[in-house]
């Protein structure tokens, strides 16, 4: 699979019918940010670096453009998107198992971007380039799939991120349809919100999606470079963010996660960092520096983020074909709503190797 550069202007080019879909990679902009930098307002300490795992390849424990990370209990799921599979690790980064493979049949994937797990152990995968959601049991056996390419209710145009609420309903960012869709556990359509735009409750390429312990829903938007917060009925509450490199600004905000205090973590992909906010959008801290070396904290287009109950934070370091682990505060996290992997890769026309 060829890597494709997304220019800073984010003028996206989509493939012609029948053209191969590939992954949008970040422009190699050396935005240097101090690992462990601290907000002058909050004095919130950034998480401490722990370890790296993965590396480019197709073998067990290796990755090609991993996008999504999701933590449930002591299990870490990684959407190994470029390899069309889901890999499973423990919280020390040790490989456990995998499933998937390239294709359109049951249990096969085409660039899966996210995993969500409900309270009874059902596993949902955003099978992004197949424009569908697949459901698996705890043993990774395929249960069902739903969705097709289109804009009608229950159809998708690049489903990217998933979140499960306390009732077991599944929310999906339908990115290129600029909306959020809601389904029950059997895939029955329940509701949809959003249309393309820049106003409150509008979206422009919604991507990240997470639900906090109070049922509030957070959505990140790639083009609008912001995060919007809604209540459990999807009524608008607030927003934060703007285009830029400063604290609280974004360049391609992708994934979202929350910890047990409902602090919100955002992968700021084109700025090669992760930012942390409180539940009202007040900036707390950031960490990350552009790099391709072996030091924890060097990142090249980080996309997914997940928070474990022991305070460990996992980041999908996508263009370095690896994942990274950091240690944050130990705050209990609700198992159904933590660790959503929300990040966006748009289909692009290949421009070279």
Short mmCIF file of C-alpha atoms in Angstrom, two decimals:
data_model
loop_
_atom_site.label_atom_id
_atom_site.label_comp_id
_atom_site.label_asym_id
_atom_site.label_seq_id
_atom_site.Cartn_x
_atom_site.Cartn_y
_atom_site.Cartn_z
CA UNK A 1 0.00 0.00 0.00
CA UNK A 2 1.36 3.40 -0.97
CA UNK A 3 1.43 6.20 1.54
CA UNK A 4 -0.20 9.37 0.32
CA UNK A 5 0.55 12.86 1.53
CA UNK A 6 -2.23 15.08 2.79
CA UNK A 7 -1.16 18.65 2.14
CA UNK A 8 -1.43 21.22 4.90
CA UNK A 9 -4.34 22.88 3.11
CA UNK A 10 -6.28 19.60 3.41
CA UNK A 11 -7.71 19.83 -0.09
CA UNK A 12 -8.69 16.19 -0.31
CA UNK A 13 -8.73 14.25 -3.57
CA UNK A 14 -10.94 11.19 -3.71
CA UNK A 15 -10.41 8.17 -5.94
CA UNK A 16 -12.41 7.72 -9.10
CA UNK A 17 -14.86 4.79 -9.13
CA UNK A 18 -12.90 1.57 -9.17
CA UNK A 19 -9.66 3.19 -8.08
CA UNK A 20 -7.86 1.62 -5.14
CA UNK A 21 -8.47 3.29 -1.81
CA UNK A 22 -5.36 4.05 0.17
CA UNK A 23 -4.41 5.78 3.39
CA UNK A 24 -3.87 9.47 3.88
CA UNK A 25 -0.57 10.08 5.63
CA UNK A 26 0.47 13.29 7.29
CA UNK A 27 2.64 15.96 5.71
CA UNK A 28 6.10 15.65 7.17
CA UNK A 29 5.98 18.93 9.02
CA UNK A 30 8.53 19.09 11.81
CA UNK A 31 6.40 20.61 14.54
CA UNK A 32 8.54 20.25 17.65
CA UNK A 33 6.71 20.15 20.94
CA UNK A 34 8.27 19.38 24.28
CA UNK A 35 7.44 16.00 25.75
CA UNK A 36 6.14 16.57 29.24
CA UNK A 37 5.26 20.19 28.66
CA UNK A 38 3.02 21.70 31.31
CA UNK A 39 0.14 24.12 31.06
CA UNK A 40 0.97 27.44 32.70
CA UNK A 41 -2.65 27.70 33.76
CA UNK A 42 -3.35 24.28 35.21
CA UNK A 43 0.14 22.98 36.07
CA UNK A 44 -1.17 19.59 34.92
CA UNK A 45 1.76 17.23 34.40
CA UNK A 46 1.95 15.38 31.11
CA UNK A 47 2.04 11.56 31.30
CA UNK A 48 5.42 9.87 31.70
CA UNK A 49 6.84 7.88 28.74
CA UNK A 50 6.89 4.10 29.23
CA UNK A 51 7.58 1.98 26.13
CA UNK A 52 7.11 1.42 22.41
CA UNK A 53 5.90 -1.73 20.69
CA UNK A 54 5.22 -2.86 17.16
CA UNK A 55 7.22 -1.92 14.07
CA UNK A 56 6.58 -2.12 10.35
CA UNK A 57 5.57 -5.50 8.98
CA UNK A 58 2.87 -8.12 8.61
CA UNK A 59 3.94 -10.52 11.34
CA UNK A 60 2.31 -11.01 14.72
CA UNK A 61 2.77 -7.85 16.75
CA UNK A 62 3.87 -5.79 13.76
CA UNK A 63 1.83 -3.02 12.15
CA UNK A 64 1.17 -1.16 8.94
CA UNK A 65 -0.47 2.19 9.71
CA UNK A 66 -2.24 1.28 12.96
CA UNK A 67 -5.08 3.72 13.51
CA UNK A 68 -7.22 2.60 16.41
CA UNK A 69 -6.50 1.56 19.98
CA UNK A 70 -9.15 0.46 22.47
CA UNK A 71 -8.70 -0.75 26.05
CA UNK A 72 -11.22 -2.96 27.84
CA UNK A 73 -10.09 -4.28 31.21
CA UNK A 74 -6.62 -5.71 30.70
CA UNK A 75 -6.99 -6.11 26.95
CA UNK A 76 -5.71 -3.73 24.28
CA UNK A 77 -7.19 -3.94 20.78
CA UNK A 78 -5.25 -2.33 17.93
CA UNK A 79 -6.86 -1.66 14.56
CA UNK A 80 -3.91 -2.61 12.35
CA UNK A 81 -5.58 -0.77 9.52
CA UNK A 82 -3.11 -1.17 6.68
CA UNK A 83 -2.89 -4.92 7.38
CA UNK A 84 -6.70 -5.25 7.42
CA UNK A 85 -6.81 -6.94 10.82
CA UNK A 86 -7.36 -6.43 14.55
CA UNK A 87 -4.54 -7.40 16.90
CA UNK A 88 -4.89 -8.04 20.63
CA UNK A 89 -2.25 -7.24 23.27
CA UNK A 90 -2.01 -7.09 27.03
CA UNK A 91 -1.30 -3.79 28.76
CA UNK A 92 2.45 -4.44 28.66
CA UNK A 93 2.34 -4.50 24.86
CA UNK A 94 2.70 -8.26 24.56
CA UNK A 95 0.97 -9.83 21.55
CA UNK A 96 -1.94 -12.19 22.30
CA UNK A 97 -3.94 -12.90 19.13
CA UNK A 98 -5.40 -11.47 15.93
CA UNK A 99 -8.26 -11.85 13.49
CA UNK A 100 -9.33 -10.53 10.12
CA UNK A 101 -7.64 -10.31 6.72
CA UNK A 102 -8.27 -8.45 3.50
CA UNK A 103 -11.63 -8.84 1.78
CA UNK A 104 -15.34 -8.17 1.76
CA UNK A 105 -16.64 -11.40 3.28
CA UNK A 106 -17.75 -12.02 6.85
CA UNK A 107 -14.84 -11.44 9.22
CA UNK A 108 -12.62 -9.84 6.57
CA UNK A 109 -11.77 -6.13 6.58
CA UNK A 110 -10.76 -3.27 4.35
CA UNK A 111 -8.87 -0.72 6.44
CA UNK A 112 -10.63 -1.17 9.79
CA UNK A 113 -10.22 1.94 11.94
CA UNK A 114 -11.88 1.31 15.29
CA UNK A 115 -13.01 -1.25 17.84
CA UNK A 116 -15.67 -0.91 20.54
CA UNK A 117 -16.76 -3.48 23.12
CA UNK A 118 -20.08 -3.52 24.95
CA UNK A 119 -20.81 -4.57 28.53
CA UNK A 120 -21.53 -8.21 27.59
CA UNK A 121 -18.39 -8.65 25.51
CA UNK A 122 -19.66 -8.11 21.98
CA UNK A 123 -16.99 -6.55 19.77
CA UNK A 124 -17.79 -4.04 17.03
CA UNK A 125 -15.38 -3.05 14.26
CA UNK A 126 -15.62 -0.04 11.94
CA UNK A 127 -14.80 -1.75 8.61
CA UNK A 128 -14.14 1.60 7.04
CA UNK A 129 -13.43 1.01 3.36
CA UNK A 130 -16.16 -1.64 3.20
CA UNK A 131 -18.60 0.98 4.55
CA UNK A 132 -20.02 -1.34 7.17
CA UNK A 133 -19.95 -2.32 10.83
CA UNK A 134 -19.10 -5.89 11.82
CA UNK A 135 -20.08 -7.49 15.12
CA UNK A 136 -18.13 -10.34 16.74
CA UNK A 137 -18.52 -12.39 19.90
CA UNK A 138 -15.86 -12.49 22.60
CA UNK A 139 -14.10 -15.34 20.75
CA UNK A 140 -13.87 -13.16 17.63
CA UNK A 141 -16.45 -15.21 15.72
CA UNK A 142 -18.45 -13.10 13.28
CA UNK A 143 -22.04 -12.52 14.42
CA UNK A 144 -23.36 -10.13 11.79
CA UNK A 145 -22.59 -7.09 9.66
CA UNK A 146 -24.63 -4.12 8.55
CA UNK A 147 -24.22 -1.12 6.29
CA UNK A 148 -23.44 -0.38 2.65
CA UNK A 149 -22.11 2.57 0.69
CA UNK A 150 -24.56 5.47 0.57
CA UNK A 151 -26.16 8.30 2.50
CA UNK A 152 -29.49 6.77 3.55
CA UNK A 153 -30.15 5.80 7.17
CA UNK A 154 -27.97 2.81 8.00
CA UNK A 155 -25.62 3.41 5.07
CA UNK A 156 -22.11 4.82 5.39
CA UNK A 157 -19.43 6.80 3.64
CA UNK A 158 -16.28 6.00 5.62
CA UNK A 159 -17.46 4.91 9.08
CA UNK A 160 -14.50 5.83 11.26
CA UNK A 161 -15.10 5.71 15.01
CA UNK A 162 -17.35 3.85 17.43
CA UNK A 163 -18.66 4.32 20.96
CA UNK A 164 -21.10 2.31 23.09
CA UNK A 165 -23.45 3.93 25.62
CA UNK A 166 -24.69 2.53 28.93
CA UNK A 167 -27.73 0.96 27.22
CA UNK A 168 -25.57 -0.91 24.73
CA UNK A 169 -26.39 1.31 21.77
CA UNK A 170 -23.65 1.87 19.21
CA UNK A 171 -22.70 5.32 17.86
CA UNK A 172 -20.76 5.67 14.59
CA UNK A 173 -19.01 8.66 13.04
CA UNK A 174 -20.15 8.49 9.41
CA UNK A 175 -17.31 10.73 8.36
CA UNK A 176 -17.87 11.64 4.74
CA UNK A 177 -21.64 11.88 5.28
CA UNK A 178 -20.83 14.45 8.01
CA UNK A 179 -23.08 12.88 10.62
CA UNK A 180 -23.32 10.57 13.63
CA UNK A 181 -25.52 7.47 13.41
CA UNK A 182 -26.93 5.48 16.32
CA UNK A 183 -27.88 1.78 16.26
CA UNK A 184 -29.02 -0.82 18.75
CA UNK A 185 -26.86 -3.86 19.46
CA UNK A 186 -28.45 -5.76 16.57
CA UNK A 187 -27.64 -3.06 14.05
CA UNK A 188 -31.11 -1.57 13.83
CA UNK A 189 -30.99 2.12 12.93
CA UNK A 190 -32.21 4.43 15.72
CA UNK A 191 -31.23 8.00 14.87
CA UNK A 192 -28.82 10.29 13.01
CA UNK A 193 -27.49 13.79 13.72
CA UNK A 194 -25.55 16.36 11.80
CA UNK A 195 -24.97 17.89 8.39
CA UNK A 196 -21.97 19.51 6.77
CA UNK A 197 -21.11 22.97 8.01
CA UNK A 198 -19.23 25.08 10.54
CA UNK A 199 -22.04 26.00 12.93
CA UNK A 200 -22.92 24.44 16.26
CA UNK A 201 -24.25 20.89 15.72
CA UNK A 202 -22.85 20.87 12.17
CA UNK A 203 -19.90 18.66 11.28
CA UNK A 204 -17.19 18.69 8.65
CA UNK A 205 -15.68 15.22 8.55
CA UNK A 206 -16.48 14.11 12.10
CA UNK A 207 -13.99 11.56 13.29
CA UNK A 208 -13.29 11.02 17.00
CA UNK A 209 -16.13 9.86 19.23
CA UNK A 210 -16.28 9.10 22.94
CA UNK A 211 -18.91 8.95 25.69
CA UNK A 212 -18.06 9.98 29.26
CA UNK A 213 -19.36 8.57 32.53
CA UNK A 214 -22.25 11.07 32.54
CA UNK A 215 -23.40 10.03 29.08
CA UNK A 216 -22.06 13.16 27.38
CA UNK A 217 -20.87 12.64 23.82
CA UNK A 218 -17.76 14.26 22.35
CA UNK A 219 -17.03 14.49 18.61
CA UNK A 220 -13.88 15.74 16.90
CA UNK A 221 -13.94 17.24 13.41
CA UNK A 222 -11.06 16.98 10.96
CA UNK A 223 -11.79 20.03 8.79
CA UNK A 224 -13.26 22.31 11.47
CA UNK A 225 -10.35 21.51 13.83
CA UNK A 226 -12.51 21.42 16.92
CA UNK A 227 -14.28 19.21 19.44
CA UNK A 228 -18.02 19.49 20.10
CA UNK A 229 -19.73 18.23 23.26
CA UNK A 230 -23.35 17.03 23.40
CA UNK A 231 -25.56 15.56 26.09
CA UNK A 232 -26.91 12.01 25.87
CA UNK A 233 -29.73 13.20 23.59
CA UNK A 234 -27.19 14.82 21.24
CA UNK A 235 -28.25 18.31 22.30
CA UNK A 236 -25.37 20.75 21.85
CA UNK A 237 -23.50 21.85 24.97
CA UNK A 238 -20.21 23.49 23.95
CA UNK A 239 -17.22 23.40 21.62
CA UNK A 240 -13.50 24.16 21.70
CA UNK A 241 -10.57 24.35 19.35
CA UNK A 242 -9.39 26.27 16.29
CA UNK A 243 -6.84 25.73 13.55
CA UNK A 244 -3.26 26.22 14.74
CA UNK A 245 -0.33 24.93 16.75
CA UNK A 246 -0.99 26.66 20.07
CA UNK A 247 -2.36 25.08 23.23
CA UNK A 248 -5.96 24.07 22.60
CA UNK A 249 -5.60 24.44 18.84
CA UNK A 250 -5.57 21.56 16.39
CA UNK A 251 -4.37 20.42 13.01
CA UNK A 252 -6.34 17.24 12.24
CA UNK A 253 -7.83 16.22 15.60
CA UNK A 254 -8.53 12.52 15.32
CA UNK A 255 -9.20 10.19 18.19
CA UNK A 256 -10.80 10.94 21.53
CA UNK A 257 -10.64 9.14 24.87
CA UNK A 258 -11.74 9.96 28.43
CA UNK A 259 -10.36 8.94 31.81
CA UNK A 260 -12.23 8.33 35.06
CA UNK A 261 -12.34 12.06 35.83
CA UNK A 262 -13.86 12.66 32.38
CA UNK A 263 -10.76 14.45 31.17
CA UNK A 264 -10.67 14.37 27.38
CA UNK A 265 -7.63 13.24 25.37
CA UNK A 266 -7.30 14.29 21.71
CA UNK A 267 -4.79 13.05 19.14
CA UNK A 268 -3.64 16.19 17.30
CA UNK A 269 -2.24 14.30 14.32
CA UNK A 270 -0.67 16.97 12.10
CA UNK A 271 0.82 18.63 15.19
CA UNK A 272 2.32 15.25 16.20
CA UNK A 273 1.04 15.43 19.76
CA UNK A 274 -1.73 14.47 22.18
CA UNK A 275 -3.61 17.17 24.08
CA UNK A 276 -5.55 16.79 27.32
CA UNK A 277 -8.55 18.89 28.41
CA UNK A 278 -11.04 18.83 31.23
CA UNK A 279 -14.67 17.98 30.44
CA UNK A 280 -15.46 21.63 29.73
CA UNK A 281 -12.70 21.94 27.15
CA UNK A 282 -10.21 23.75 29.38
CA UNK A 283 -6.68 22.96 28.20
CA UNK A 284 -4.60 20.98 30.71
CA UNK A 285 -1.43 19.70 29.04
CA UNK A 286 0.12 18.18 25.93
CA UNK A 287 2.90 15.82 24.96
CA UNK A 288 4.61 14.71 21.77
CA UNK A 289 7.41 15.70 19.42
CA UNK A 290 7.76 14.99 15.73
CA UNK A 291 10.22 12.17 15.12
CA UNK A 292 10.83 8.70 13.75
CA UNK A 293 13.45 7.57 16.25
CA UNK A 294 13.25 5.11 19.11
CA UNK A 295 12.50 7.51 21.96
CA UNK A 296 9.06 7.27 23.53
CA UNK A 297 7.25 10.51 22.74
CA UNK A 298 8.57 10.88 19.20
CA UNK A 299 5.50 10.71 16.98
CA UNK A 300 4.68 10.76 13.30
CA UNK A 301 0.96 11.43 12.78
CA UNK A 302 -0.48 9.95 16.00
CA UNK A 303 -4.08 8.92 15.52
CA UNK A 304 -5.61 6.62 18.14
CA UNK A 305 -5.65 7.09 21.90
CA UNK A 306 -7.00 4.93 24.72
CA UNK A 307 -6.88 5.14 28.53
CA UNK A 308 -6.68 2.08 30.79
CA UNK A 309 -7.99 1.81 34.33
CA UNK A 310 -4.44 1.81 35.71
CA UNK A 311 -3.81 5.22 34.16
CA UNK A 312 -1.79 3.84 31.26
CA UNK A 313 -2.37 5.74 28.03
CA UNK A 314 -1.84 4.13 24.62
CA UNK A 315 -1.26 6.06 21.40
CA UNK A 316 -1.34 4.71 17.85
CA UNK A 317 1.80 6.25 16.29
CA UNK A 318 0.48 5.64 12.82
CA UNK A 319 3.19 6.65 10.37
CA UNK A 320 5.85 5.08 12.59
CA UNK A 321 3.93 1.77 12.40
CA UNK A 322 3.93 1.32 16.15
CA UNK A 323 2.10 2.06 19.40
CA UNK A 324 3.37 3.94 22.44
CA UNK A 325 2.52 3.71 26.12
CA UNK A 326 2.58 6.49 28.72
CA UNK A 327 1.70 6.55 32.41
CA UNK A 328 -0.89 9.06 33.56
CA UNK A 329 -2.92 9.35 36.73
CA UNK A 330 -4.59 6.25 38.09
CA UNK A 331 -8.28 7.08 37.81
CA UNK A 332 -10.90 4.30 37.53
CA UNK A 333 -12.38 4.17 34.03
CA UNK A 334 -15.79 2.83 33.03
CA UNK A 335 -15.24 -0.29 30.90
CA UNK A 336 -17.88 0.45 28.30
CA UNK A 337 -16.86 4.01 27.48
CA UNK A 338 -13.09 4.20 27.73
CA UNK A 339 -10.45 3.97 25.06
CA UNK A 340 -12.26 4.94 21.94
CA UNK A 341 -9.98 5.04 18.90
CA UNK A 342 -10.99 7.90 16.85
CA UNK A 343 -8.92 8.99 13.96
CA UNK A 344 -9.46 9.72 10.34
CA UNK A 345 -7.76 8.59 7.21
CA UNK A 346 -9.37 9.75 4.02
CA UNK A 347 -9.20 7.78 0.78
CA UNK A 348 -6.79 9.43 -1.61
CA UNK A 349 -5.56 8.97 -5.15
CA UNK A 350 -2.08 7.35 -5.10
CA UNK A 351 0.72 9.82 -5.92
CA UNK A 352 3.71 7.52 -5.72
CA UNK A 353 5.49 5.09 -3.44
#
